[in-house]
Amino acid sequence: MTTPTDKDTSAEHKVSNFLRQIIEKDFEQGTYASRRWAGSPGDAAHHAAGQPDPAKIRTRFPPEPNGYLHVGHAKSICINFGLAKEYGGVCHLRFDDTNPEKEDTEYVNSIIEAVKWLGFSWSQAGNDKPYQASDYFDFMYRAAEALIEAGHAYVDEQSAEDMRTNRGDFVKPGVDSPFRNRTVAENLARFREMRDGKLADGAAVLRAKISMQSPNINMRDPAIYRIRRATHHHTGDTWCIYPMYTFAHPIEDALEQITHSICTLEFEDQRPFYDWLMERLCECGLLAAPSPKQYEFARLNLTYVITSKRKLAQLVNESKVSGWDDPRMPTIVGLRRRGYTPESLRLFADRIGVTKSDSWIDYSTLEGCLREDLENKAHRGMAVLDPVKLVLTNWMDAFGSDSYTEACTQPALPHSAIAEGQTPPADRTFLIGKEVWIEREDFEEVPPKGYKRLSPPQKNADGTASAGAVVRLKGGYVIECTGCARDAAGNVTEVHAKVIPGTKSGTPGADSVKAKAAITWVSVMDGVPAEVRLYDRLFAEAHPDAGGKDFLQSLNPDSLKVVTAYVEPSLAQAQPDQKFQFERFGYFVADRLDHVAGAKPVFNRVTGLKDSWGK
Ligand code: ATP
Ligand code: MG
């Protein structure tokens, strides 16, 4: 909850950055101390009638509802909601839905869910309706007329082509439009005709009157309203003129009494216009001073990842992935399905921090945060991903019956993962019997040098013989390898070994025989077949879309491999979305959508145990 009383005191949030310094300086100087808040967004008069604002700062997260949020947005969410929480403020969730064409309620809902899932709330005094910029269209129109009346805006009817030429460029100053010196009355009349649908799309725009000679091209009389006959997902056909983003955004901030409007660096050149507009609208009394201020930070660039909604949409539309929530997608729904936790993404945002210059973050940083979060939380379990059957040939002699089984128990979490005073979770139980599944790679008929897993007795070159390898079935018995069976093609179909009675883990005789290694296994008696989706990075190159290259050429052909594995019963009983550490393999999650506990286990690989990529 981002309520003013709920101050976050966790040590993680203490690293200073330029945004914290700005906020702390504003507190010292009382920049926003006199602000009032009427309980809802509004103009100067509306807020003047309200209370002193109980929120010490107001930030906002303003997505355009035209796609699913991605890991870059997660950074922005953590910054904006995080700062508000930390400093006794409120962060607004606001849909920047001023562009009528590309927006959809499907996206609105997915954004709401993503922000909540990340662990943030925008609720104020029990009201958790997000704001939407399209609610401010009436005010924006009023503001445009106020600018016209004060001589700060004019209707330009140059052709798009002339407007572009006359804007000039970095070396050439712009040229005044022939429409620039229309009278206020003429501008007002023409603007109303725009609004009333008397002019065709594109026939005219309303422009701010600043300076065509400004070295900043964004200050060369930017367009602030355009004609667009399009049905808006919220306001329908009420309007045929729509405000431009550069005009709408500062107004949205001001109506919501935002103090710190935090955005990515590409908006830096827009800041002078932001300030210009705020000053003009305060001068004419429409908005309350002090105005919000814009601050820019470096967007997240993550190696092996694309963070452009347009390109992500292309991956979905061209079926390169199964959807927005494909576990290889860097969308929040994709990361969630892959097995990322809200905690790991918040930790990631904290760790990468906030800077003012662009840089690339290595993908392994993100994976590292996930491992750190799951290390002490994810229950352990055994799974065999590339199974071959191991037969304990002396089982009958050792235990009196081929069908004899024995229960084994192992801790769900290692001792090191249990905090002091915390009750450890219940042990896992699984069976051992005559036949178990082991990894195919855990047997070598002729072992390479240094191989510690299963291999049969060897005849050495010097005529001597060495015994079969002795290893422990982890949590079970010590066994001695005797050989294998092969099919006609020479493939190993069974590995053979002898069980050594009296050596079971956790019994007094456990250490009576020394094992060279402990291998993971799952019994044929109670192991459950499971679909395991071995995900890897979607792109094989660190910078898939660098220099405008076709990112589809960099797709990693091995980003998904599906295997049928055997898992121990505790894993088969997992709840959807439950995370585990498969011993020796890394972190896996029961797929949120496809896994059915007990009946149809489906797991996604989140990440390996160590950073092994490219090694
Ligand atoms: P995209 O380029 O992927 O379409 P966008 O900037 O158009 O992203 P918006 O919905 O406008 O998407 O973004 C909402 C907020 O998220 C903005 O404040 C934007 O600056 C921020 N944001 C978007 N991408 C990133 C990123 N890669 N890193 C940090 N913040 C980001
Ligand atoms: Mg945008």
XYZ file of C-alpha atoms and ligand atoms in Angstrom:
647
model
C 0.000 0.000 0.000
C 1.354 3.392 -0.918
C -0.343 5.273 1.844
C 1.474 8.134 3.554
C 1.675 6.309 6.881
C 3.151 3.163 5.449
C 6.781 4.201 5.300
C 9.105 1.573 3.968
C 12.077 1.211 6.215
C 13.763 -1.806 4.654
C 17.507 -1.370 4.294
C 17.317 -2.314 0.623
C 15.833 1.051 -0.178
C 18.560 3.144 1.358
C 21.048 3.453 -1.492
C 20.930 7.077 -2.557
C 20.424 8.103 -6.164
C 19.787 11.383 -7.938
C 16.011 11.048 -7.593
C 16.193 10.506 -3.855
C 18.500 13.515 -3.601
C 16.007 15.680 -5.483
C 13.117 14.541 -3.297
C 15.082 15.071 -0.098
C 16.099 18.542 -1.238
C 12.462 19.352 -2.014
C 11.561 18.283 1.524
C 14.297 20.497 2.975
C 13.167 23.474 0.953
C 9.467 22.774 1.461
C 8.931 22.985 -2.292
C 5.620 21.173 -2.157
C 4.627 21.837 1.432
C 1.749 24.145 0.564
C 0.086 21.853 -1.957
C -3.547 20.994 -1.566
C -5.429 17.938 -2.720
C -9.156 17.794 -3.262
C -9.332 13.990 -3.272
C -9.529 13.749 -7.044
C -7.711 15.292 -9.995
C -8.704 18.771 -11.067
C -7.792 22.351 -11.844
C -6.503 25.093 -9.550
C -9.917 25.984 -8.154
C -10.744 22.331 -7.458
C -7.600 21.723 -5.407
C -7.749 25.113 -3.659
C -11.005 23.931 -2.078
C -9.314 20.755 -0.818
C -7.141 19.798 2.165
C -3.380 20.145 2.547
C -2.159 17.138 0.609
C -1.588 14.196 2.986
C 0.764 12.641 0.411
C 4.242 14.083 0.801
C 5.061 13.422 -2.815
C 3.051 12.218 -5.777
C 4.595 10.197 -8.569
C 2.884 8.365 -11.375
C 3.305 5.409 -13.672
C 1.646 6.360 -16.968
C 1.563 3.469 -19.441
C -0.089 3.759 -22.783
C -2.543 0.817 -22.879
C -1.306 -0.388 -26.249
C 0.517 -3.572 -25.273
C 1.690 -5.723 -22.401
C 4.205 -4.331 -19.926
C 7.762 -5.585 -20.054
C 10.760 -5.749 -17.751
C 11.633 -2.109 -18.600
C 8.250 -1.024 -17.335
C 8.857 -3.091 -14.221
C 11.868 -0.882 -13.543
C 9.759 2.240 -13.981
C 7.007 0.806 -11.742
C 9.493 -0.064 -9.012
C 11.040 3.412 -9.175
C 7.784 5.336 -9.114
C 5.845 3.213 -6.638
C 9.005 2.552 -4.638
C 9.870 6.238 -4.146
C 6.303 7.131 -3.233
C 6.196 4.361 -0.661
C 9.560 5.234 0.762
C 8.836 8.947 1.169
C 5.282 8.830 2.472
C 3.739 9.616 -0.870
C 1.340 8.145 -3.364
C 1.988 6.815 -6.836
C -0.805 7.110 -9.363
C -1.503 4.450 -11.923
C -2.605 6.441 -14.932
C -3.537 5.178 -18.359
C -2.132 7.541 -20.915
C -4.955 6.862 -23.317
C -4.952 10.058 -25.345
C -4.119 8.259 -28.574
C -7.457 6.826 -29.745
C -6.251 4.310 -32.276
C -3.993 1.788 -30.613
C -5.587 1.244 -27.262
C -7.571 -1.607 -25.877
C -9.205 -2.648 -22.608
C -7.404 -6.013 -22.803
C -4.194 -4.081 -22.234
C -5.746 -1.960 -19.478
C -6.619 -5.098 -17.524
C -3.243 -6.723 -18.054
C -1.470 -3.578 -16.809
C -3.582 -3.418 -13.656
C -2.814 -7.053 -12.952
C 0.901 -6.599 -13.613
C 1.270 -3.666 -11.206
C -0.649 -5.493 -8.480
C 1.362 -8.649 -9.032
C 4.580 -6.679 -8.627
C 3.283 -5.848 -5.164
C 2.187 -2.235 -5.548
C -1.026 -0.406 -4.920
C -2.322 2.988 -6.002
C -5.278 2.964 -3.691
C -5.969 6.193 -1.784
C -8.532 6.457 0.984
C -9.993 3.140 -0.112
C -10.370 4.190 -3.737
C -8.387 2.067 -6.136
C -9.718 3.165 -9.468
C -6.768 4.028 -11.729
C -6.749 7.405 -13.415
C -7.147 7.784 -17.123
C -5.899 10.663 -19.191
C -8.981 10.615 -21.400
C -10.990 11.845 -18.397
C -9.089 15.110 -18.802
C -10.055 15.805 -22.418
C -12.498 18.534 -21.361
C -9.849 20.288 -19.321
C -7.269 19.906 -22.081
C -9.641 21.559 -24.476
C -10.188 24.415 -22.024
C -6.444 24.761 -21.586
C -5.996 24.954 -25.351
C -8.570 27.740 -25.593
C -6.889 29.544 -22.699
C -3.575 29.424 -24.553
C -5.247 30.805 -27.676
C -6.859 33.612 -25.670
C -3.524 34.539 -24.129
C -1.901 34.618 -27.577
C 0.128 31.452 -26.952
C -1.396 29.182 -29.578
C -2.592 29.357 -33.169
C -4.317 27.178 -35.732
C -1.910 26.285 -38.511
C -3.229 25.167 -41.872
C 0.020 24.640 -43.722
C 0.312 21.317 -45.487
C 2.088 18.624 -43.508
C 4.910 18.869 -46.011
C 5.345 22.660 -45.575
C 5.162 22.306 -41.836
C 7.959 19.783 -41.886
C 10.165 21.907 -44.183
C 9.509 25.064 -42.209
C 10.443 23.438 -38.935
C 14.117 23.532 -39.989
C 16.627 21.149 -38.466
C 19.595 21.072 -36.140
C 21.586 23.518 -38.257
C 18.766 25.482 -39.878
C 16.356 27.619 -37.851
C 12.658 27.244 -38.602
C 10.489 29.584 -40.653
C 7.319 31.186 -39.294
C 4.069 29.795 -40.652
C 1.953 32.241 -42.664
C -0.826 31.429 -40.165
C 1.267 32.349 -37.154
C -0.115 35.856 -36.712
C -3.813 35.153 -36.887
C -5.900 37.097 -34.379
C -7.118 35.495 -31.184
C -10.699 35.636 -32.448
C -9.758 33.966 -35.706
C -7.800 31.233 -33.919
C -10.594 30.588 -31.475
C -13.197 30.342 -34.218
C -11.051 28.032 -36.292
C -10.148 25.821 -33.316
C -13.852 25.442 -32.525
C -14.454 24.442 -36.129
C -11.771 21.805 -35.708
C -13.562 20.519 -32.638
C -16.956 20.592 -34.337
C -15.811 18.407 -37.197
C -15.865 21.146 -39.841
C -12.330 20.366 -41.017
C -10.942 17.176 -42.496
C -8.418 15.008 -40.680
C -4.996 16.577 -41.056
C -6.336 19.861 -42.463
C -5.199 21.905 -39.469
C -3.381 21.617 -36.166
C -3.274 23.800 -33.112
C 0.294 24.840 -32.331
C 1.877 26.466 -29.319
C 3.373 29.840 -30.235
C 6.879 29.822 -28.844
C 9.732 30.395 -31.287
C 10.587 28.940 -34.674
C 14.200 29.920 -34.048
C 14.679 27.939 -30.848
C 17.772 25.732 -30.877
C 15.526 23.030 -29.384
C 13.365 21.771 -32.232
C 10.705 20.687 -29.744
C 10.192 24.353 -28.885
C 9.555 25.374 -32.511
C 5.831 25.852 -32.130
C 4.998 22.209 -31.343
C 1.606 20.873 -32.415
C -0.689 20.429 -29.431
C -3.999 19.309 -30.988
C -4.737 17.405 -34.178
C -7.880 16.296 -35.985
C -8.432 12.548 -35.950
C -11.788 10.931 -36.551
C -11.317 7.803 -34.500
C -13.452 6.048 -31.926
C -11.774 6.164 -28.552
C -12.076 3.061 -26.359
C -13.328 5.221 -23.506
C -14.797 8.460 -24.895
C -16.231 6.924 -28.063
C -16.983 9.508 -30.777
C -17.252 12.514 -28.463
C -14.096 14.012 -29.895
C -12.654 14.324 -33.348
C -9.668 16.313 -32.112
C -7.097 14.776 -29.779
C -4.278 16.391 -27.787
C -0.685 15.541 -28.649
C 1.274 13.616 -26.048
C 3.629 16.535 -25.283
C 0.676 18.743 -24.431
C -1.428 16.135 -22.663
C 1.204 14.656 -20.424
C 2.191 17.735 -18.363
C -1.496 18.580 -17.934
C -2.280 15.077 -16.680
C 0.521 15.434 -14.151
C -0.682 18.858 -13.010
C -4.341 17.888 -12.610
C -3.237 14.965 -10.439
C -0.956 17.191 -8.356
C 2.075 15.110 -9.273
C 5.242 16.485 -7.728
C 7.929 14.392 -9.405
C 7.184 13.298 -12.944
C 9.796 10.658 -13.638
C 10.342 9.477 -17.188
C 13.002 7.993 -19.451
C 15.811 10.012 -21.028
C 14.279 10.314 -24.481
C 11.916 12.911 -22.999
C 14.729 15.204 -21.912
C 14.262 17.485 -24.931
C 10.583 17.802 -24.072
C 11.270 19.209 -20.635
C 11.506 22.880 -21.751
C 8.061 22.597 -23.308
C 6.752 20.864 -20.182
C 7.932 23.808 -18.086
C 6.729 26.375 -20.624
C 3.250 24.892 -20.658
C 3.047 24.649 -16.861
C 4.036 28.305 -16.507
C 1.493 29.506 -19.072
C -1.360 27.513 -17.509
C -0.450 28.695 -14.017
C -0.314 32.303 -15.270
C -3.834 32.077 -16.558
C -4.976 30.539 -13.283
C -6.052 27.186 -14.648
C -3.454 25.160 -12.775
C -2.245 25.355 -9.213
C 1.398 26.225 -8.488
C 3.858 24.742 -7.660
C 3.859 22.745 -10.872
C 5.121 19.220 -11.246
C 8.675 18.850 -12.479
C 9.986 16.305 -14.938
C 13.087 14.204 -14.221
C 14.651 11.727 -16.598
C 16.433 8.446 -15.896
C 18.079 5.897 -18.173
C 15.727 3.264 -19.538
C 16.540 -0.363 -18.934
C 18.494 -2.088 -21.669
C 18.971 -5.769 -20.994
C 21.276 -7.974 -23.031
C 19.593 -10.776 -25.033
C 16.274 -9.028 -24.512
C 14.085 -6.740 -26.595
C 12.116 -4.064 -24.780
C 10.068 -2.477 -27.489
C 6.356 -3.126 -27.406
C 6.210 -2.935 -31.181
C 8.859 -5.615 -31.655
C 7.388 -7.795 -28.935
C 4.056 -7.550 -30.747
C 5.809 -8.697 -33.904
C 7.120 -11.803 -32.113
C 3.570 -12.613 -31.047
C 1.919 -11.796 -34.381
C 4.428 -13.792 -36.377
C 4.095 -16.761 -33.983
C 7.769 -16.746 -32.997
C 6.476 -17.277 -29.478
C 3.223 -18.737 -28.171
C 1.805 -15.406 -26.984
C 2.478 -12.368 -24.776
C 2.848 -14.758 -21.858
C 5.276 -17.141 -23.528
C 7.836 -17.887 -20.793
C 10.608 -16.607 -23.080
C 9.005 -13.181 -23.409
C 10.362 -10.290 -21.297
C 6.791 -9.196 -20.617
C 5.688 -9.236 -17.010
C 3.180 -11.988 -17.831
C 5.963 -13.918 -19.579
C 8.424 -13.522 -16.717
C 5.729 -14.544 -14.283
C 4.927 -17.671 -16.232
C 8.623 -18.418 -16.560
C 8.810 -18.468 -12.766
C 10.114 -15.017 -11.871
C 8.765 -13.723 -8.587
C 7.706 -10.153 -7.753
C 10.449 -10.143 -5.109
C 13.104 -11.025 -7.670
C 12.005 -8.247 -10.019
C 11.939 -5.684 -7.210
C 15.378 -6.837 -6.115
C 16.556 -6.455 -9.709
C 15.198 -2.899 -9.911
C 16.961 -2.028 -6.660
C 20.190 -3.602 -7.737
C 20.449 -1.902 -11.127
C 19.552 1.411 -9.519
C 18.672 4.660 -11.216
C 21.150 6.521 -13.398
C 21.150 9.381 -15.834
C 23.143 7.690 -18.566
C 22.242 4.759 -20.777
C 23.945 1.449 -20.231
C 23.367 -2.250 -20.770
C 22.538 -4.556 -17.908
C 23.660 -8.127 -18.293
C 20.874 -10.681 -18.406
C 22.675 -12.713 -15.763
C 21.944 -9.922 -13.260
C 18.245 -10.637 -13.625
C 18.780 -14.383 -13.267
C 21.007 -13.787 -10.253
C 18.198 -11.903 -8.482
C 15.815 -14.785 -9.090
C 18.294 -17.329 -7.711
C 18.855 -15.139 -4.703
C 15.151 -14.917 -4.021
C 14.465 -18.629 -4.506
C 17.574 -19.995 -2.804
C 15.957 -20.113 0.614
C 12.354 -20.484 -0.504
C 12.096 -23.031 -3.288
C 11.639 -26.568 -2.014
C 14.112 -29.104 -3.315
C 13.110 -32.108 -5.342
C 14.573 -34.703 -7.656
C 13.713 -35.005 -11.324
C 15.341 -37.104 -14.011
C 15.311 -35.156 -17.265
C 16.970 -37.688 -19.576
C 15.946 -40.990 -18.018
C 17.465 -44.442 -18.363
C 16.384 -47.332 -16.130
C 18.728 -48.585 -13.428
C 18.009 -52.133 -12.224
C 19.297 -53.235 -8.825
C 19.854 -56.872 -9.747
C 20.386 -58.248 -6.208
C 17.216 -56.612 -4.808
C 15.493 -59.964 -4.157
C 18.558 -61.325 -2.331
C 18.921 -58.150 -0.298
C 15.286 -57.580 0.680
C 13.477 -60.866 0.025
C 11.150 -59.668 -2.765
C 11.472 -57.916 -6.106
C 8.428 -55.798 -5.277
C 9.778 -54.662 -1.915
C 9.944 -50.859 -1.521
C 11.201 -48.637 1.223
C 10.387 -45.010 2.002
C 13.182 -42.427 1.864
C 12.954 -38.970 3.364
C 14.877 -35.819 2.545
C 14.480 -32.264 3.791
C 12.437 -29.947 1.566
C 14.940 -27.191 2.336
C 18.585 -27.593 3.323
C 19.549 -26.601 6.823
C 21.316 -23.485 5.523
C 18.059 -22.176 4.057
C 16.195 -22.182 7.368
C 16.358 -18.928 9.272
C 16.847 -19.022 13.020
C 13.567 -19.645 14.797
C 11.840 -20.686 11.573
C 10.098 -24.068 11.503
C 11.479 -26.188 8.678
C 8.916 -27.442 6.168
C 7.874 -31.116 6.313
C 10.310 -33.595 4.792
C 9.731 -35.035 1.344
C 9.058 -38.766 1.139
C 9.627 -41.002 -1.846
C 10.144 -44.717 -2.457
C 13.133 -46.731 -3.436
C 12.652 -50.095 -5.162
C 14.331 -52.527 -7.508
C 14.119 -50.134 -10.470
C 14.856 -46.423 -10.522
C 15.319 -43.779 -13.211
C 18.704 -42.128 -13.459
C 20.194 -39.588 -15.872
C 21.591 -41.172 -18.997
C 24.761 -39.122 -18.550
C 25.360 -40.692 -15.149
C 26.499 -43.952 -16.730
C 29.596 -44.486 -18.890
C 30.568 -47.977 -19.962
C 34.136 -46.804 -20.481
C 34.521 -43.899 -18.075
C 36.568 -40.890 -19.140
C 39.366 -39.938 -16.762
C 38.078 -38.452 -13.530
C 34.494 -39.697 -14.097
C 32.923 -40.317 -10.702
C 29.486 -41.628 -11.568
C 28.370 -45.100 -12.675
C 30.681 -47.340 -14.672
C 31.023 -51.160 -14.696
C 34.151 -53.117 -13.670
C 37.028 -52.392 -16.072
C 39.818 -54.496 -17.498
C 42.801 -52.208 -17.501
C 45.497 -52.097 -20.187
C 48.087 -53.551 -17.781
C 45.957 -56.649 -17.272
C 44.656 -55.609 -13.850
C 40.948 -55.179 -13.165
C 39.082 -52.467 -11.293
C 35.725 -52.871 -9.598
C 32.501 -51.207 -10.676
C 31.947 -47.639 -9.474
C 30.331 -47.197 -6.083
C 27.928 -44.261 -5.827
C 25.032 -43.228 -3.628
C 21.497 -42.841 -4.898
C 20.948 -39.520 -3.159
C 18.863 -39.999 -0.012
C 18.790 -43.780 -0.656
C 21.332 -46.610 -0.760
C 24.895 -46.942 -1.914
C 25.124 -49.089 -5.049
C 27.881 -50.731 -7.070
C 27.660 -50.710 -10.861
C 27.907 -54.080 -12.584
C 27.104 -53.426 -16.248
C 24.349 -52.543 -18.665
C 22.051 -53.896 -21.369
C 21.936 -52.541 -24.902
C 19.494 -52.738 -27.769
C 20.340 -53.912 -31.292
C 21.511 -50.418 -32.208
C 23.898 -50.393 -29.266
C 21.995 -47.881 -27.129
C 22.046 -48.444 -23.399
C 18.566 -49.609 -22.363
C 19.299 -50.503 -18.738
C 22.083 -49.900 -16.285
C 22.770 -52.675 -13.794
C 24.027 -52.359 -10.241
C 23.937 -54.094 -6.869
C 22.419 -52.408 -3.847
C 24.609 -52.511 -0.732
C 22.256 -53.205 2.212
C 22.781 -51.278 5.428
C 23.985 -48.093 3.720
C 20.760 -46.115 3.562
C 21.088 -42.361 4.109
C 20.213 -41.337 7.643
C 20.888 -44.805 9.129
C 23.895 -45.689 11.313
C 25.523 -47.656 8.463
C 25.222 -44.843 5.958
C 28.936 -44.107 5.950
C 30.132 -47.712 6.203
C 30.824 -47.784 2.477
C 32.449 -44.853 0.769
C 30.678 -43.599 -2.356
C 32.522 -41.668 -5.081
C 29.502 -39.511 -5.817
C 25.807 -39.062 -5.059
C 23.519 -39.104 -8.083
C 19.933 -37.944 -8.442
C 17.227 -40.461 -9.252
C 13.507 -41.129 -9.104
C 11.975 -44.508 -8.426
C 10.065 -46.330 -11.166
C 7.466 -47.194 -8.462
C 6.418 -43.666 -7.588
C 8.124 -41.414 -10.149
C 5.593 -39.448 -12.207
C 6.114 -38.600 -15.873
C 6.181 -34.836 -16.361
C 6.485 -32.497 -19.294
C 9.492 -30.286 -18.701
C 10.006 -27.238 -20.885
C 13.664 -26.362 -21.008
C 13.663 -22.673 -21.825
C 16.712 -20.737 -22.777
C 17.252 -17.183 -23.952
C 15.049 -16.146 -26.841
C 17.894 -14.428 -28.641
C 21.348 -15.772 -29.310
C 22.932 -12.320 -29.522
C 23.457 -9.848 -26.726
C 22.107 -6.924 -28.743
C 19.466 -8.461 -31.034
C 18.204 -5.167 -32.449
C 21.394 -3.112 -32.364
C 21.979 -0.741 -35.246
C 18.524 -1.371 -36.689
C 19.327 -4.981 -37.645
C 16.539 -7.492 -38.109
C 16.131 -8.916 -34.631
C 14.315 -11.969 -35.978
C 17.631 -13.123 -37.424
C 19.042 -13.401 -33.892
C 16.396 -15.763 -32.535
C 17.995 -18.601 -30.585
C 16.918 -21.835 -32.338
C 17.360 -23.733 -29.057
C 15.285 -21.452 -26.842
C 12.822 -24.254 -26.092
C 13.328 -27.971 -25.761
C 10.549 -30.121 -24.345
C 11.389 -33.391 -22.599
C 9.448 -36.051 -20.735
C 11.039 -36.367 -17.358
C 10.274 -38.337 -14.210
C 9.692 -36.362 -11.044
C 9.383 -37.423 -7.438
C 5.866 -37.391 -5.907
C 6.292 -34.096 -4.030
C 6.929 -32.351 -7.355
C 4.021 -34.026 -9.111
C 1.751 -32.701 -6.342
C 2.941 -29.084 -6.856
C 0.422 -26.290 -7.100
C 0.468 -24.265 -10.331
C 3.077 -21.478 -10.071
C 4.959 -23.218 -7.251
C 8.713 -22.938 -7.636
C 11.266 -25.656 -6.927
C 14.907 -26.317 -7.114
C 15.378 -29.508 -9.084
C 18.557 -30.816 -7.477
C 21.571 -30.289 -9.702
C 19.537 -28.663 -12.528
C 18.330 -25.334 -11.249
C 15.007 -23.628 -10.661
C 11.745 -24.812 -12.156
C 8.151 -23.697 -11.817
C 4.918 -25.631 -12.217
C 3.358 -23.939 -15.242
C 0.589 -21.553 -14.153
C -1.704 -22.559 -16.987
C -0.945 -26.110 -18.058
C 0.161 -27.914 -14.893
C -2.461 -30.010 -13.101
C -1.374 -31.167 -9.637
C -1.064 -34.951 -9.487
C -2.660 -35.493 -12.880
C -0.517 -33.709 -15.469
C 2.683 -32.176 -14.173
C 4.191 -29.488 -16.430
C 7.300 -27.594 -15.408
C 9.171 -24.645 -16.909
C 12.866 -24.191 -16.374
C 13.398 -20.740 -14.907
C 17.163 -20.707 -14.741
C 20.095 -22.959 -13.986
C 21.860 -23.111 -10.647
C 24.812 -21.040 -11.749
C 25.362 -18.570 -14.487
C 26.575 -20.936 -17.171
C 25.491 -19.199 -20.318
C 28.167 -18.761 -22.963
C 30.595 -20.909 -20.989
P 7.756 0.937 -25.579
O 8.848 1.726 -26.221
O 8.155 -0.435 -25.178
O 6.474 0.962 -26.331
P 6.804 3.050 -24.032
O 7.731 3.996 -23.400
O 6.128 3.512 -25.254
O 7.523 1.658 -24.219
P 4.722 3.464 -22.151
O 3.499 2.657 -21.955
O 4.578 4.822 -22.660
O 5.668 2.587 -23.082
O 5.618 3.447 -20.848
C 5.155 3.717 -19.543
C 6.321 4.125 -18.711
O 7.310 3.114 -18.700
C 6.980 5.372 -19.253
O 7.171 6.257 -18.162
C 8.258 4.893 -19.840
O 9.251 5.874 -19.755
C 8.571 3.668 -18.976
N 9.399 2.726 -19.720
C 9.152 2.165 -20.909
N 10.169 1.389 -21.307
C 11.109 1.446 -20.330
C 12.414 0.858 -20.128
N 12.968 0.059 -21.032
N 13.075 1.156 -18.978
C 12.526 1.948 -18.064
N 11.323 2.537 -18.179
C 10.612 2.298 -19.298
Mg 5.254 5.613 -24.813
